[in-house]
Coordinates of C-alpha atoms and ligand atoms in Angstrom, one line a residue:
M1 CA -16.9 -30.6 6.5
A2 CA -16.0 -29.9 10.3
Y3 CA -14.3 -26.7 10.8
S4 CA -10.8 -28.2 11.6
T5 CA -10.6 -30.4 8.8
A6 CA -10.8 -27.7 6.2
I7 CA -8.1 -25.8 8.0
E8 CA -6.0 -29.0 7.6
A9 CA -7.1 -29.5 4.2
N10 CA -6.2 -25.7 3.4
L11 CA -8.9 -26.0 0.4
L12 CA -7.2 -22.4 -0.7
A13 CA -4.2 -23.6 -2.2
T14 CA -6.1 -26.3 -4.2
P15 CA -6.5 -25.4 -8.0
L16 CA -9.7 -25.2 -9.8
K17 CA -10.9 -26.2 -13.1
L18 CA -12.5 -23.0 -14.4
T19 CA -13.5 -23.7 -17.7
S20 CA -12.3 -26.6 -20.1
T21 CA -8.7 -24.5 -20.9
I22 CA -8.4 -22.4 -17.5
V23 CA -7.4 -23.7 -14.6
L24 CA -6.9 -21.6 -11.6
R25 CA -3.8 -22.1 -9.5
N26 CA -5.9 -21.7 -6.3
R27 CA -8.7 -20.6 -4.8
L28 CA -7.8 -16.9 -3.9
A29 CA -9.1 -13.6 -5.6
K30 CA -8.4 -10.6 -5.6
A31 CA -11.7 -9.1 -6.3
A32 CA -12.0 -5.8 -8.4
T33 CA -10.7 -2.9 -6.9
S34 CA -10.9 0.8 -8.7
E35 CA -7.4 1.7 -9.1
T36 CA -7.8 5.4 -10.8
L37 CA -4.4 4.6 -12.1
A38 CA -5.4 5.8 -15.9
T39 CA -4.5 9.5 -17.6
Y40 CA -6.9 11.8 -17.4
D41 CA -8.0 10.8 -20.5
N42 CA -8.7 7.5 -19.3
R43 CA -5.7 5.6 -21.0
P44 CA -4.4 2.8 -18.8
T45 CA -0.7 3.6 -17.7
M46 CA 2.2 1.0 -16.7
R47 CA 1.3 1.7 -13.0
L48 CA -1.4 -0.9 -13.1
A49 CA 1.1 -3.4 -14.6
E50 CA 3.1 -2.6 -11.3
L51 CA 0.1 -3.2 -8.9
Y52 CA -1.1 -6.1 -10.6
R53 CA 2.4 -8.1 -10.9
R54 CA 2.4 -7.4 -7.3
W55 CA -0.3 -9.5 -6.5
A56 CA 0.4 -12.1 -9.0
A57 CA 3.9 -12.3 -7.3
S58 CA 2.5 -13.2 -3.8
G59 CA 0.8 -15.9 -5.4
T60 CA -2.9 -15.0 -5.9
G61 CA -4.7 -17.3 -8.0
L62 CA -7.3 -15.1 -10.2
L63 CA -6.9 -11.0 -10.3
I64 CA -9.8 -8.9 -11.5
T65 CA -9.1 -5.9 -12.6
G66 CA -10.6 -2.5 -11.1
N67 CA -13.7 -1.4 -13.5
I68 CA -12.8 -0.3 -16.9
M69 CA -15.4 1.7 -18.4
V70 CA -16.8 1.2 -22.1
D71 CA -17.6 4.5 -22.7
R72 CA -14.9 7.4 -22.0
R73 CA -18.0 9.8 -21.6
A74 CA -19.4 7.8 -18.9
L75 CA -16.6 7.6 -16.0
G76 CA -17.4 6.5 -12.7
E77 CA -14.2 8.4 -11.5
P78 CA -11.7 10.7 -12.6
G79 CA -8.5 8.0 -14.0
N80 CA -10.9 5.2 -14.9
V81 CA -9.6 3.4 -17.6
A82 CA -12.0 3.1 -20.6
I83 CA -11.4 0.7 -23.4
E84 CA -13.3 1.9 -26.6
D85 CA -10.9 0.9 -29.3
E86 CA -7.4 -0.5 -29.7
R87 CA -4.9 2.8 -29.2
D88 CA -3.6 1.4 -26.0
M89 CA -3.1 -2.3 -26.7
L90 CA 0.4 -2.3 -26.0
V91 CA -0.3 -1.1 -22.3
L92 CA -2.8 -3.6 -22.0
Q93 CA -1.1 -6.4 -23.2
A94 CA 1.6 -5.5 -20.7
W95 CA -1.4 -5.0 -17.8
A96 CA -2.5 -8.7 -18.8
R97 CA 1.3 -10.2 -18.8
A98 CA 2.1 -9.0 -15.7
A99 CA -0.4 -11.3 -14.4
T100 CA -0.1 -14.2 -16.5
D101 CA 3.9 -14.0 -16.8
L102 CA 3.7 -14.9 -13.1
G103 CA 1.0 -17.9 -13.1
A104 CA -2.3 -15.7 -12.3
A105 CA -5.4 -15.3 -14.1
I106 CA -6.7 -11.8 -14.7
F107 CA -10.0 -11.0 -16.0
A108 CA -11.1 -7.2 -17.1
Q109 CA -14.0 -5.9 -15.0
L110 CA -16.4 -3.9 -17.7
N111 CA -18.4 -1.1 -16.5
H112 CA -20.9 1.6 -16.9
P113 CA -21.5 3.6 -14.3
G114 CA -25.0 5.2 -15.3
K115 CA -26.5 7.7 -12.5
Q116 CA -23.5 6.6 -10.0
S117 CA -21.0 8.9 -11.5
M118 CA -19.1 11.7 -9.5
K119 CA -21.1 14.8 -9.8
G120 CA -19.5 17.3 -12.8
L121 CA -17.3 14.7 -14.3
N122 CA -19.4 13.8 -17.2
A123 CA -21.6 16.0 -19.2
G124 CA -24.6 14.5 -17.5
T125 CA -25.5 11.2 -16.2
I126 CA -27.9 8.4 -17.3
A127 CA -29.7 5.8 -15.7
P128 CA -33.0 3.3 -16.9
S129 CA -35.1 6.2 -15.6
A130 CA -34.5 10.0 -13.9
V131 CA -34.9 8.6 -10.4
P132 CA -33.0 11.2 -7.7
F133 CA -30.7 10.2 -5.3
A134 CA -31.1 10.1 -1.5
K135 CA -30.6 13.0 0.1
E136 CA -27.2 12.0 1.7
M137 CA -26.0 11.4 -1.6
A138 CA -27.6 14.2 -3.8
S139 CA -24.3 16.5 -3.0
L140 CA -21.8 13.6 -4.7
F141 CA -24.3 12.3 -7.5
E142 CA -26.6 14.3 -9.9
T143 CA -30.2 13.1 -11.0
P144 CA -29.9 11.2 -14.2
R145 CA -32.0 11.4 -17.4
E146 CA -33.9 8.7 -18.5
V147 CA -31.6 6.4 -21.4
S148 CA -33.0 5.9 -24.7
A149 CA -33.3 3.1 -26.4
V150 CA -31.1 3.8 -29.2
E151 CA -28.5 4.4 -26.2
I152 CA -29.1 1.0 -25.0
D153 CA -28.6 -0.6 -27.8
D154 CA -25.0 1.2 -27.9
I155 CA -23.9 0.4 -24.5
I156 CA -25.0 -3.4 -25.1
H157 CA -22.6 -3.2 -28.3
R158 CA -19.9 -1.3 -26.4
F159 CA -19.5 -3.9 -23.5
G160 CA -19.2 -6.6 -26.1
R161 CA -16.1 -4.4 -28.1
S162 CA -14.5 -3.6 -25.0
A163 CA -14.6 -7.5 -24.0
A164 CA -13.0 -8.2 -27.4
I165 CA -10.4 -6.1 -26.9
C166 CA -9.6 -7.2 -23.4
K167 CA -9.2 -10.9 -25.0
K168 CA -7.3 -9.7 -27.7
A169 CA -4.8 -7.7 -25.3
G170 CA -4.4 -11.4 -23.4
F171 CA -6.5 -11.0 -20.4
T172 CA -7.7 -14.4 -19.2
G173 CA -11.3 -13.3 -19.3
V174 CA -13.6 -10.4 -18.3
Q175 CA -16.0 -9.7 -15.7
I176 CA -19.2 -7.9 -16.2
H177 CA -19.8 -5.1 -13.3
G178 CA -23.4 -5.9 -12.7
A179 CA -23.2 -5.1 -8.8
H180 CA -22.8 -2.1 -6.5
G181 CA -25.3 0.5 -7.8
Y182 CA -24.1 0.8 -11.5
L183 CA -25.9 0.7 -14.6
I184 CA -27.0 -3.0 -14.7
N185 CA -27.5 -3.3 -11.4
Q186 CA -29.8 -0.1 -11.9
F187 CA -31.7 -1.7 -14.6
L188 CA -32.4 -4.9 -12.3
S189 CA -33.7 -2.6 -9.4
P190 CA -37.1 -1.7 -9.3
H191 CA -36.2 1.5 -7.3
H192 CA -34.4 2.8 -9.9
N193 CA -35.7 1.0 -13.3
L194 CA -39.6 2.6 -13.5
R195 CA -39.6 2.0 -17.3
E196 CA -42.5 0.5 -19.0
D197 CA -40.9 -0.6 -22.5
K198 CA -39.6 -3.9 -23.0
W199 CA -36.4 -2.9 -20.5
G200 CA -38.8 -2.6 -17.4
G201 CA -42.2 -3.1 -15.9
T202 CA -41.4 -6.5 -14.4
A203 CA -38.4 -8.2 -13.0
E204 CA -38.1 -10.5 -16.1
K205 CA -37.7 -7.1 -18.2
R206 CA -35.8 -5.4 -15.8
R207 CA -33.3 -8.5 -16.2
R208 CA -33.3 -7.9 -20.2
F209 CA -30.3 -5.5 -19.9
L210 CA -28.2 -7.8 -17.9
Q211 CA -29.0 -10.6 -20.8
A212 CA -28.5 -8.5 -23.6
V213 CA -25.0 -7.4 -22.3
Y214 CA -24.1 -11.1 -21.8
A215 CA -25.3 -12.1 -25.0
E216 CA -23.6 -9.4 -26.9
V217 CA -20.1 -9.7 -25.3
R218 CA -20.3 -13.6 -25.6
R219 CA -21.3 -12.9 -29.2
Q220 CA -18.0 -10.9 -29.6
V221 CA -15.1 -13.1 -27.6
G222 CA -16.8 -16.5 -28.7
P223 CA -17.9 -19.5 -27.4
N224 CA -14.8 -20.5 -25.0
Y225 CA -13.8 -17.2 -23.5
P226 CA -14.2 -17.0 -20.0
V227 CA -17.1 -14.4 -19.2
A228 CA -17.7 -13.7 -15.5
I229 CA -20.6 -11.5 -13.5
K230 CA -20.3 -9.9 -10.6
L231 CA -24.0 -9.4 -8.8
N232 CA -25.5 -8.4 -5.7
S233 CA -27.4 -10.8 -3.3
A234 CA -29.4 -7.5 -2.9
D235 CA -29.4 -3.7 -2.9
F236 CA -30.4 -3.2 0.8
Q237 CA -32.6 -0.6 -0.3
R238 CA -36.1 -0.4 0.3
G239 CA -38.1 -1.1 -3.0
G240 CA -34.4 -2.1 -4.3
F241 CA -33.2 -5.6 -5.9
T242 CA -33.7 -8.6 -3.6
E243 CA -32.4 -12.1 -3.1
E244 CA -35.3 -13.4 -5.0
D245 CA -34.5 -11.3 -7.9
S246 CA -30.9 -12.0 -7.7
L247 CA -31.4 -15.7 -7.8
A248 CA -33.4 -15.3 -11.0
A249 CA -30.8 -13.3 -12.6
I250 CA -28.1 -16.1 -11.7
Q251 CA -30.1 -18.8 -12.7
S252 CA -30.7 -17.1 -16.5
L253 CA -27.1 -16.4 -16.7
A254 CA -26.2 -20.0 -15.7
D255 CA -28.3 -21.3 -18.5
A256 CA -26.9 -19.0 -20.8
G257 CA -23.6 -20.3 -20.6
I258 CA -21.7 -17.7 -17.9
N259 CA -18.6 -19.2 -16.5
L260 CA -18.1 -17.5 -13.1
I261 CA -20.8 -15.9 -10.8
E262 CA -19.2 -13.7 -7.8
I263 CA -21.8 -12.3 -5.2
S264 CA -21.4 -9.1 -3.2
G265 CA -24.2 -6.5 -2.3
G266 CA -25.2 -3.4 -1.5
T267 CA -24.8 0.4 -3.6
Y268 CA -23.1 3.5 -2.5
E269 CA -26.6 4.9 -1.4
S270 CA -27.0 1.5 1.0
G271 CA -23.3 0.8 1.5
V272 CA -21.2 -1.6 -0.8
A273 CA -20.6 -5.0 0.9
R274 CA -21.7 -3.9 4.1
P275 CA -21.9 -7.0 6.8
V276 CA -25.5 -8.6 6.7
K277 CA -24.6 -10.9 9.7
P278 CA -22.8 -10.9 12.9
T279 CA -19.3 -12.3 11.7
T280 CA -17.7 -15.4 13.2
A281 CA -14.5 -16.7 12.7
A282 CA -16.0 -19.8 10.6
R283 CA -18.6 -17.3 8.9
E284 CA -16.7 -14.3 8.7
A285 CA -18.1 -13.6 4.8
F286 CA -20.8 -11.1 4.6
F287 CA -22.9 -13.6 1.9
L288 CA -22.1 -16.8 2.7
D289 CA -25.9 -18.0 3.6
F290 CA -27.3 -16.4 0.1
A291 CA -24.3 -18.2 -1.7
E292 CA -25.8 -21.5 -0.2
K293 CA -28.9 -20.9 -2.0
V294 CA -27.1 -20.1 -5.3
R295 CA -25.0 -23.2 -4.8
A296 CA -28.3 -25.4 -4.6
A297 CA -29.7 -23.5 -7.3
V298 CA -26.8 -23.6 -10.2
R299 CA -23.8 -25.8 -11.3
V300 CA -21.6 -22.9 -12.4
P301 CA -18.4 -21.9 -10.4
L302 CA -19.1 -19.5 -7.7
M303 CA -17.1 -16.7 -6.2
V304 CA -17.9 -14.7 -2.8
T305 CA -16.4 -11.4 -1.6
G306 CA -17.0 -9.4 1.6
G307 CA -15.5 -9.9 4.6
F308 CA -13.3 -12.5 4.3
R309 CA -10.1 -12.1 6.5
T310 CA -8.4 -15.1 7.8
A311 CA -7.0 -18.5 6.5
A312 CA -9.5 -20.4 8.7
G313 CA -12.3 -18.1 7.4
M314 CA -11.7 -19.0 4.0
N315 CA -11.1 -22.5 4.5
A316 CA -14.0 -23.3 6.5
A317 CA -16.4 -21.4 3.6
L318 CA -14.8 -23.7 1.2
G319 CA -15.1 -26.5 3.1
I320 CA -18.7 -26.3 3.7
G321 CA -19.1 -26.4 0.1
A322 CA -20.6 -22.7 -0.2
L323 CA -18.6 -21.6 -2.5
D324 CA -15.5 -22.3 -5.3
I325 CA -13.3 -19.0 -4.9
V326 CA -12.6 -16.6 -2.1
G327 CA -12.8 -12.9 -3.0
V328 CA -10.8 -10.2 -1.2
G329 CA -10.7 -6.5 -1.7
R330 CA -9.6 -4.3 1.2
L331 CA -7.3 -6.7 3.2
L332 CA -5.0 -7.1 -0.4
A333 CA -5.3 -3.1 -0.8
I334 CA -3.6 -2.9 3.0
D335 CA -1.2 -6.1 2.4
P336 CA -0.6 -7.4 -1.4
D337 CA 1.6 -9.8 0.4
A338 CA -1.3 -11.6 2.4
P339 CA -2.1 -14.2 -0.6
R340 CA 1.5 -15.8 0.2
A341 CA 0.5 -16.2 3.9
L342 CA -3.4 -17.3 3.6
L343 CA -2.4 -19.6 1.2
N344 CA 0.2 -21.0 3.4
G345 CA -3.1 -21.2 6.6
R346 CA -1.6 -18.0 7.9
N347 CA -3.0 -14.8 8.3
S348 CA -2.2 -11.4 7.4
T349 CA -0.6 -9.2 9.8
H350 CA -2.5 -6.5 8.8
L351 CA -6.1 -5.8 10.2
V352 CA -9.3 -4.3 7.9
R353 CA -10.6 -1.4 10.1
P354 CA -13.1 0.7 9.6
V355 CA -11.8 3.9 8.1
K356 CA -13.2 7.0 9.8
T357 CA -12.5 10.5 9.4
G358 CA -14.1 11.7 12.7
I359 CA -16.9 13.5 11.2
K360 CA -20.2 11.8 11.2
A361 CA -21.7 13.0 8.1
I362 CA -18.7 12.1 5.7
D363 CA -18.2 8.5 8.1
G364 CA -21.9 7.7 6.9
L365 CA -20.9 7.6 3.0
G366 CA -20.4 4.2 1.8
I367 CA -17.6 5.7 -0.9
M368 CA -15.6 6.8 2.3
E369 CA -13.4 3.5 2.4
V370 CA -12.8 3.2 -0.9
L371 CA -11.4 6.4 -1.2
W372 CA -8.9 5.3 1.5
Y373 CA -8.1 2.0 0.2
T374 CA -7.6 3.6 -3.2
L375 CA -5.0 6.0 -2.2
Q376 CA -3.1 2.4 -0.7
L377 CA -3.4 0.9 -4.2
K378 CA -1.5 4.0 -5.6
R379 CA 1.0 3.7 -3.1
I380 CA 1.7 -0.2 -4.2
A381 CA 1.8 0.8 -7.9
K382 CA 4.4 3.1 -7.0
G383 CA 6.6 0.8 -5.7
R384 CA 5.9 1.8 -2.1
A385 CA 4.4 0.2 1.0
P386 CA 1.2 0.6 2.1
R387 CA 0.1 3.0 5.1
P388 CA -2.4 0.8 7.0
N389 CA -2.5 3.7 9.7
E390 CA -3.1 6.8 7.0
S391 CA -5.6 8.8 8.5
G392 CA -8.9 8.9 7.2
L393 CA -9.5 12.5 7.5
W394 CA -6.2 13.4 5.1
A395 CA -7.3 10.5 2.9
F396 CA -10.5 12.2 2.7
I397 CA -8.9 15.6 2.2
K398 CA -6.7 14.5 0.0
T399 CA -9.2 12.6 -2.6
I400 CA -11.9 15.5 -2.4
L401 CA -8.4 17.8 -3.7
G402 CA -7.3 15.1 -6.0
S403 CA -11.1 14.7 -7.3
G404 CA -12.0 18.3 -8.1
W405 CA -8.6 18.3 -10.1
G406 CA -9.3 15.3 -11.7
T407 CA -12.6 16.4 -12.6
F408 CA -11.4 19.3 -14.0
R409 CA -8.5 17.7 -16.0
T410 CA -10.8 15.2 -17.7
R411 CA -13.1 17.7 -18.7
R412 CA -10.4 20.0 -20.0
M413 CA -9.1 16.9 -22.0
R414 CA -12.3 15.6 -23.5
A415 CA -13.2 19.6 -24.5
R416 CA -9.7 19.5 -26.3
A417 CA -10.3 16.0 -28.1
Ligands
FMN1 C1 -10.6 0.8 -2.8 C2 -11.6 -0.2 -3.5 C3 -12.4 -0.1 -4.7 C4 -13.5 -1.2 -4.9 N1 -13.8 -1.0 -6.6 C5 -14.1 -1.7 -7.0 C6 -14.5 -2.0 -8.4 O1 -14.1 -1.4 -9.2 N2 -15.2 -2.9 -8.9 C7 -16.2 -3.9 -8.0 O2 -16.7 -4.7 -8.3 N3 -15.9 -3.9 -6.5 C8 -15.0 -2.7 -6.0 N4 -14.8 -2.8 -4.8 C9 -15.5 -3.5 -4.1 C10 -14.4 -4.9 -3.8 O3 -14.6 -5.3 -4.7 C11 -15.2 -5.7 -2.8 O4 -16.3 -6.2 -3.1 C12 -15.2 -5.3 -1.2 O5 -14.2 -4.3 -0.9 C13 -15.7 -6.0 -0.2 O6 -14.7 -7.1 -0.2 P1 -13.6 -6.8 1.3 O7 -14.8 -7.0 2.4 O8 -12.9 -8.3 1.2 O9 -13.0 -5.7 0.9 C14 -13.7 -2.0 -4.4 C15 -13.4 -2.2 -3.0 C16 -12.5 -0.8 -2.5 C17 -12.1 -1.1 -1.2

C-alpha cells in the first residue's frame, strides 16, 4: 500500500481481533517497561494502577506490564513485582482493572532474569551455563552458576503458576519474556547455553526451555486465555542467537498455539532494541525487515517494538502489512498522552532523544537509557508530569544511589522473612 494511503487510512486506530474472545480497540500497544514500583519485598503497589490508568485513559489498545518476576529470589532490579502466590490478589486486581475499566487490554509480562540481575541483589545468579559477562558489564552483573535440572523444572512450573494468578486477577493475557538477554533468551543463545544435556547442545535443544515454559503456562491458564511471547529477532552478539534461530523458535511456538508474537532485539551486553538499519520516516522501526520474514512464515498476530515515533511511521508499517500491532516504549514514558495524538494521526510533541551523561564509560552501557526512563515512569505514577529535559547524569546518580539502597533493603527484608 502506498505510504500516503496508509496515513489516510489511519490503520493504527482500527480494532484487531486478537483471539476468538479478545478484540483490541486499536493497534497501538505500550510495550513492557519495567516500573520498579513494587515494595522492597516485591509486592505490587497502587502506583502501578495509577500509571496504567494514565495510558489506558489516553486510548492505548494494549498495555503490557513491565517484567514481573516468577521467583522473588531471582529479581532483575530492586522494586520488581514478584508473583508466586495469591497474597497480593487485591492490588493485582486493581492494577488489571485500571486498564480494563477504561477499555484497554492488559497483559502481564512474566520473566526470570537468569544471570542478568544487578550484582548483589540476589544470593548468587543462575544461567544455563556459568559464562561470565563481557568485561564492560562485569561490574554490574556477576558470573552465574549453572542451573540444575531440578531448578529448571521448578522455574518452568513457576511461569505457569504466576500466569494462572494473573488470569485470576483479571489481566487480559500474559506475555512470556523471551527477549533482551534474560533467562529464556540465555537458554536460546549458543553463547550463553553450553549445556550438553536435554536443554542444550543443538538449536533444537536450546529451544526446549522456551517451549516447556509455554506449554506449562498454557496448561495452567487453559486453551482460550491469550498467551504472548516477546522474542529477539537476534541478540547482535558474536556467537549469539541469530535471525534463523529466532524464526525457528517462532515457528515452533506458532505450531504450539501462541496468540501473539512481539519482536524486539538485543541484550544488555549488546544494547537492547538498538537500531539495525538507518531509519527513514516510512521505516522508522528497527526490526521491520525481520518482521516481514516472520509474517511470511506464520499467521500469528505480530507486534513489533523498537524505534516507532511518528503516526506516519506506524501507519506505514501497518500499511505494508508487516505487523498487526505497533509497540512503543520510550515515547509513552515521556508522553503518556501520546496515544491520543497518534490515534488521531498526529505526532507527540515530545521527541525521544538519546540520553547521555557525558561520561563515555557510562553512556556505552545499555542500561543507561532504561534508568532515565524509569524515573519518568515513577513521576507519572505519582501523578506528576514527566521531565523530558531531565539531566542524564542526575538520573544516573539518583538511580545508582536508589539502587544501592534498594539492594540493601531487599536483602534485609529477605533475611527477615
Ligand atoms: C524504562 C524501560 C524499561 C523497560 N523494561 C522492559 C521490560 O520490563 N520488559 C521488556 O520486554 N522490555 C522492556 N523495555 C524495552 C521496551 O519494551 C522496548 O522494547 C524498547 O524500549 C524499544 O522500544 P522503543 O524504541 O519504543 O522505546 C524497557 C524499556 C525502557 C525504556
